Short mmCIF file of C-alpha atoms and ligand atoms in Angstrom, two decimals:
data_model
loop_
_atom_site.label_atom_id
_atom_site.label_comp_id
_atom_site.label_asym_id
_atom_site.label_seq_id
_atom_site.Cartn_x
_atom_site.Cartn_y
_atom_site.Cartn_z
CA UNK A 16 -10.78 16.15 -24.69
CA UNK A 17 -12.60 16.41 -21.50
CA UNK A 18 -12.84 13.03 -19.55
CA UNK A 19 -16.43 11.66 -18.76
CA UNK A 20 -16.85 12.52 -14.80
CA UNK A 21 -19.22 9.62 -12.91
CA UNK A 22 -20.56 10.55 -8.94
CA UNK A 23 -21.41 7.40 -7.72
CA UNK A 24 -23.13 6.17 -4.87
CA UNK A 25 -25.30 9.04 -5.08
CA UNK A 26 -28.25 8.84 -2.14
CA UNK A 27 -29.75 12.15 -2.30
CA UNK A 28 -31.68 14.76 -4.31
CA UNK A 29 -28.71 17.42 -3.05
CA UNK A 30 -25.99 15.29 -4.09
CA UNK A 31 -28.08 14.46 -7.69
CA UNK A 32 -28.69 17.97 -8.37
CA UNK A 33 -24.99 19.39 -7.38
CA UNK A 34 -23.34 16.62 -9.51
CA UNK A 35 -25.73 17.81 -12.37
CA UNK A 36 -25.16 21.35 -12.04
CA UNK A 37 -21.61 20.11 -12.09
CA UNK A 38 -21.63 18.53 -15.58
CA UNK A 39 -21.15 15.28 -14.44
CA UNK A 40 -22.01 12.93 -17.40
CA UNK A 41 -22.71 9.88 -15.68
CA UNK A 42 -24.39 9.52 -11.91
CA UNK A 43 -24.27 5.93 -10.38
CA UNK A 44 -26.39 3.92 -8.06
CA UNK A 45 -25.38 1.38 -5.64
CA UNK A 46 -27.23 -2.22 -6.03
CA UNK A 47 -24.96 -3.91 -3.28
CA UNK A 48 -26.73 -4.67 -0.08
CA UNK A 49 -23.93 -4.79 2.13
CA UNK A 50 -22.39 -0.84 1.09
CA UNK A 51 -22.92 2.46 2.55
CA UNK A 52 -23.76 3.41 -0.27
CA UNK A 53 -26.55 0.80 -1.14
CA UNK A 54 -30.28 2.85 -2.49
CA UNK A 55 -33.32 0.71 -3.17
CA UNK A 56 -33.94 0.51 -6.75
CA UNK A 57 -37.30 2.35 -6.64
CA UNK A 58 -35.83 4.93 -4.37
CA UNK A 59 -32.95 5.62 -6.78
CA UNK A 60 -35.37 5.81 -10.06
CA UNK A 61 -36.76 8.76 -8.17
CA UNK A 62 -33.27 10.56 -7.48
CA UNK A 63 -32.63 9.90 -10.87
CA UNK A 64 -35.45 11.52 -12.50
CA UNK A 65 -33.93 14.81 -13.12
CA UNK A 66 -30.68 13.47 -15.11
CA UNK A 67 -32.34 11.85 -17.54
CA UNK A 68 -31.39 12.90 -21.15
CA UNK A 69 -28.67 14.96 -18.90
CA UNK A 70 -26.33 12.18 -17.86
CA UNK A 71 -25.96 8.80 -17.68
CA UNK A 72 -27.83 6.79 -15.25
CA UNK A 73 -25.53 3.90 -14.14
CA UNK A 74 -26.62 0.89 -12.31
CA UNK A 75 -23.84 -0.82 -10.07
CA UNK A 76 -24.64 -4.06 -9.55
CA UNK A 77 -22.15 -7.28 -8.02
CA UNK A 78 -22.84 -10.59 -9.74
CA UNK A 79 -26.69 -9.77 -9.65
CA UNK A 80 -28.93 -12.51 -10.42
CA UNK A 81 -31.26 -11.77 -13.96
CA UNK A 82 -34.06 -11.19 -11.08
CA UNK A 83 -32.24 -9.11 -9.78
CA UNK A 84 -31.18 -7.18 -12.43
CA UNK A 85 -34.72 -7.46 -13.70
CA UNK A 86 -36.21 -5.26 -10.86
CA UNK A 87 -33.34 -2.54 -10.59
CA UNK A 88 -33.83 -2.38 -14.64
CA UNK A 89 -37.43 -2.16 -14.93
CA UNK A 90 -37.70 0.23 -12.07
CA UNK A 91 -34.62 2.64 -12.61
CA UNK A 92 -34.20 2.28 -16.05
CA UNK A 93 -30.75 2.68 -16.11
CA UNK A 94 -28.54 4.07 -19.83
CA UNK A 95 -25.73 1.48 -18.63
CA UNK A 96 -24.81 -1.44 -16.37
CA UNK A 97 -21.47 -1.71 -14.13
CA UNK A 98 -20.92 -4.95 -13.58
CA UNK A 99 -18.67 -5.01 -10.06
CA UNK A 100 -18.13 -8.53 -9.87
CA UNK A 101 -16.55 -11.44 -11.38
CA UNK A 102 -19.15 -11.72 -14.00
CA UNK A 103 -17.60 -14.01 -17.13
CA UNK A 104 -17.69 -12.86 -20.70
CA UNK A 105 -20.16 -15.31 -21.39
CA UNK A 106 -22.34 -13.71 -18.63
CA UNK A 107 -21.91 -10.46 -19.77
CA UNK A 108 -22.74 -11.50 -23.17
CA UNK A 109 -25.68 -13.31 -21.65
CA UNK A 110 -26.73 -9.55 -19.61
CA UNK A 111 -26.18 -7.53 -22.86
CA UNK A 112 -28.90 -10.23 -25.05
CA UNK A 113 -31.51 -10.34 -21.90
CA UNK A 114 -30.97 -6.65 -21.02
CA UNK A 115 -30.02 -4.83 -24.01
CA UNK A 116 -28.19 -2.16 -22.02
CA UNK A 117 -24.45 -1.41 -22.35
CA UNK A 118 -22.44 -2.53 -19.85
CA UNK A 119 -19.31 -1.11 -18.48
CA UNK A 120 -17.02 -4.06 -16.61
CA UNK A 121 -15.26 -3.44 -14.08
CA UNK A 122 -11.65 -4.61 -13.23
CA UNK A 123 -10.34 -4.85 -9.56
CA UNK A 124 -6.63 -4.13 -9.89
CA UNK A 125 -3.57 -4.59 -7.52
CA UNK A 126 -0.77 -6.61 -9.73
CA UNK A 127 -0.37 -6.71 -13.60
CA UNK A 128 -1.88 -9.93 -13.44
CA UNK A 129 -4.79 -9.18 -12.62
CA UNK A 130 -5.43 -7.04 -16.24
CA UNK A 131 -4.73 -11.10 -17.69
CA UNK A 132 -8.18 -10.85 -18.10
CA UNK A 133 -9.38 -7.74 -20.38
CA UNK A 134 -8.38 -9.24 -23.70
CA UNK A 135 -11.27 -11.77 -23.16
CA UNK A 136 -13.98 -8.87 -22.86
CA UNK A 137 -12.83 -6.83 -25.60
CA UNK A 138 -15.98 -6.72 -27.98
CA UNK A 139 -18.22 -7.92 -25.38
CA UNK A 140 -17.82 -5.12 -22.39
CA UNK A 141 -18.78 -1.68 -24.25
CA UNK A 142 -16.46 0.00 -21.63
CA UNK A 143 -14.40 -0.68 -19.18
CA UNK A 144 -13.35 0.60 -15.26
CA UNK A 145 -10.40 -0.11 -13.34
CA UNK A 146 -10.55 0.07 -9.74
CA UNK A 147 -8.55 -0.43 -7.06
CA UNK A 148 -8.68 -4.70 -5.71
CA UNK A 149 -10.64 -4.53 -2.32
CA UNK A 150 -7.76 -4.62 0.89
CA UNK A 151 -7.93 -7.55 3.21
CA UNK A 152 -11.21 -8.05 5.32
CA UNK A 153 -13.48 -5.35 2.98
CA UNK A 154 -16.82 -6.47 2.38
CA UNK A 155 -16.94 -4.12 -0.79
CA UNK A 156 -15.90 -5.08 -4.20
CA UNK A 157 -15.44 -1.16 -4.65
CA UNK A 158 -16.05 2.17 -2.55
CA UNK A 159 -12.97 1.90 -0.34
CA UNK A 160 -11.23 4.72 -1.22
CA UNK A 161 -7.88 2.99 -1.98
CA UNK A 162 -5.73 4.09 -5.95
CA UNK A 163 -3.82 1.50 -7.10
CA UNK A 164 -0.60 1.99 -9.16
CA UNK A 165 -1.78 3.67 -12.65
CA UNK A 166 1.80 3.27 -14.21
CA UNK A 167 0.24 -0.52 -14.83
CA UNK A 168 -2.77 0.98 -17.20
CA UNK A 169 0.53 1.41 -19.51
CA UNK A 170 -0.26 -2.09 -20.77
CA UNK A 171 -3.88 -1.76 -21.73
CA UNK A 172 -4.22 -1.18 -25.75
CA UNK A 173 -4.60 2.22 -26.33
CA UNK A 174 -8.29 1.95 -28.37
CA UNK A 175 -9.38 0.06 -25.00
CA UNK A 176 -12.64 2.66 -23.86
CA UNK A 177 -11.79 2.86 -20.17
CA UNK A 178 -12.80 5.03 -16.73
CA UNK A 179 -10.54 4.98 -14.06
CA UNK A 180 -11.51 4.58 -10.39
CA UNK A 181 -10.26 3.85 -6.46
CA UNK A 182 -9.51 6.88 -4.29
CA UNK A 183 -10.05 9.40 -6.45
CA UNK A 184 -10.74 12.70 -4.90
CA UNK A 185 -10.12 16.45 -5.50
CA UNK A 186 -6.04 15.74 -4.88
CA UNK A 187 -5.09 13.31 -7.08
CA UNK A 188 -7.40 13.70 -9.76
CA UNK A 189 -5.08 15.52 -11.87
CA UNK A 190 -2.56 13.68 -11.86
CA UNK A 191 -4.86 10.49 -12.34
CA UNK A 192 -6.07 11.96 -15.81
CA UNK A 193 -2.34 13.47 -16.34
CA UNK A 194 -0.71 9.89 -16.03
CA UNK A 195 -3.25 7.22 -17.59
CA UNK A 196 -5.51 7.27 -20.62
CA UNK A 197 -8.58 7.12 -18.78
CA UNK A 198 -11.55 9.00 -20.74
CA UNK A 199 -13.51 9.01 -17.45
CA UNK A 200 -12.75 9.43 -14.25
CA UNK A 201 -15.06 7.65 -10.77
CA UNK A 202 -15.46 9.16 -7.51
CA UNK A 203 -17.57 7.96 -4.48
CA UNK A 204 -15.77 8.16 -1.53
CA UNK A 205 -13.23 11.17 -2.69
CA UNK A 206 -16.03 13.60 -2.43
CA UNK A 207 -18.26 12.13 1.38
CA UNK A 208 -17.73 13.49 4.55
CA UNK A 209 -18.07 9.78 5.80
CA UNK A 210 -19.35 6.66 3.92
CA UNK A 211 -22.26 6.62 2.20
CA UNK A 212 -22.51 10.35 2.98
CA UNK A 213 -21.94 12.50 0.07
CA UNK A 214 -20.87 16.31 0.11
CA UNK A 215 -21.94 19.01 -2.04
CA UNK A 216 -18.98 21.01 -0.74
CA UNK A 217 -16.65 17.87 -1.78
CA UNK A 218 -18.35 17.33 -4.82
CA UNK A 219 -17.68 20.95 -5.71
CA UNK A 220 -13.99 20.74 -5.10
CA UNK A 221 -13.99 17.32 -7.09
CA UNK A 222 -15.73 19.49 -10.30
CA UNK A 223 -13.15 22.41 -9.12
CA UNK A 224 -9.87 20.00 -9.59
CA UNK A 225 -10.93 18.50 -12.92
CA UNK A 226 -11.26 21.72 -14.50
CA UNK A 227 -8.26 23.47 -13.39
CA UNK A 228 -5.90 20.16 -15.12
CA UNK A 229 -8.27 20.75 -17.62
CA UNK A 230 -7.63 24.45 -18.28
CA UNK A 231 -5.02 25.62 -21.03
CA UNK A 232 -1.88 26.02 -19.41
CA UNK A 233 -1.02 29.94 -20.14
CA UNK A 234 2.47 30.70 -21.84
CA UNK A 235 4.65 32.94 -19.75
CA UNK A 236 6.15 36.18 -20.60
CA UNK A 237 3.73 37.26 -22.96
O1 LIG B 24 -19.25 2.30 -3.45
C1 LIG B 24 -19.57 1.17 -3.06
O2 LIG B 24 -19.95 0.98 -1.91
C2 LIG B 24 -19.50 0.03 -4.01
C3 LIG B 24 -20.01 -1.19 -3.63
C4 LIG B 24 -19.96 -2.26 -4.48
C5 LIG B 24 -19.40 -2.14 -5.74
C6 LIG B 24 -18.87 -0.93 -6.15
C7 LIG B 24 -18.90 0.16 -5.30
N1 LIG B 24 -18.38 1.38 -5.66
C8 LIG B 24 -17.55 1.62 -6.80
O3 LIG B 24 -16.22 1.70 -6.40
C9 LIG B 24 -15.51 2.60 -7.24
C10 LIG B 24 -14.54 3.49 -6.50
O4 LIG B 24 -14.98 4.00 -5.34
P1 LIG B 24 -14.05 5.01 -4.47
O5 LIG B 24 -14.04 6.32 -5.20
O6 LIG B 24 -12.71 4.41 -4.31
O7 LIG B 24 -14.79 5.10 -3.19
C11 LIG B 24 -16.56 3.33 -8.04
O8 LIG B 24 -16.51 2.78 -9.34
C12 LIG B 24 -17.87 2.93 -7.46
O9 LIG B 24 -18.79 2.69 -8.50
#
């Protein structure tokens, strides 16, 4: 099956349309002041005009406050909420009833402890996304460009809905979908020429990788 592919931190109406062209099912917006990657939410309902009923608008937000996630909703209307922070199942439950908006949460993962967690958001988080934990002395919860080690995905439930993220780009990709059973894979930085900047060219060669571990693998000799 081909995996859900989400561009995020997108900034501009280049980087929008290439992912599109793409087939990138979900594009994602970056509600953290303090990133690179960060788009005011009235800027980013503009750049997201064109993907609606095409892909998935996603809304990345860090333990927002309901105003918060008031104006970024009401302005972007976003299809789905990733929540990047240490938001508590009782919170998310609390988004989901004030929002009414799916919400993918995300997981910041260096050990197999911290995964402890998931079992307590199954049936309340609609999806979820591993990421990479932030190194020492990062002010971002996620954008750093940093994989963690996927062999310890081999302990989430196989029915778990999940998109894999942290340093992805157009090398490892393969072998990210090859070795986990992610259904979606999550690229910022793997496809910018520096932060916050994003590529066409990179975004290209992102699209490019995917499909080739995609592709049928041809028998020989015949
Ligand atoms: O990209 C950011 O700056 C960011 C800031 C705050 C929360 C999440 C952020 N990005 C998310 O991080 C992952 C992986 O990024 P990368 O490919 O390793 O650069 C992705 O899910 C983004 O949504």
């Amino acid at each position: 099956m081909k995996p859900d592919i989400k561009i995020c931190g997108l900034k501009t109406p280049e980087a929008v349309d290439r992912a599109l062209k793409r087939g990138a099912t979900h594009i994602g917006f970056i509600f953290f002041e303090k990133s690179p990657r960060y788009i005011e939410p009235d800027l980013a309902a503009k750049l997201a005009e064109p993907a609606r009923g095409k892909a998935k608008i996603v809304a990345v937000v860090v333990d927002a406050t309901n105003d918060e996630l008031d104006e970024i909703v009401s302005l972007l209307k976003p299809d789905i909420l990733q929540l990047h922070g240490n938001e508590s199942p009782e919170h998310v439950l609390t988004i989901k009833a004030l929002f009414g908006l799916p919400v993918m949460k995300v997981f910041s993962v260096r050990t197999a402890d911290d995964l402890k967690r998931v079992e307590a958001y199954v049936g309340i988080a609609d999806r979820f996304l591993f990421d990479a934990k932030a190194p020492k002395g990062s002010e971002l919860p996620g954008g750093n460009g940093i994989s963690f080690d996927w062999s310890l995905l081999g302990w989430i439930d196989e029915s778990i809905d999940y998109m894999l993220s942290g340093g992805l780009n157009k090398n490892n990709v393969a072998d990210a979908l090859a070795n986990t059973k992610a259904r979606g894979i999550d690229v910022s930085s793997g496809v910018e020429s520096a932060p916050g900047v994003k590529s066409v060219a990179m975004i290209d060669e992102f699209f490019d990788a995917v499909e080739t571990a995609d592709a049928p693998v041809m028998a020989s000799g015949s």
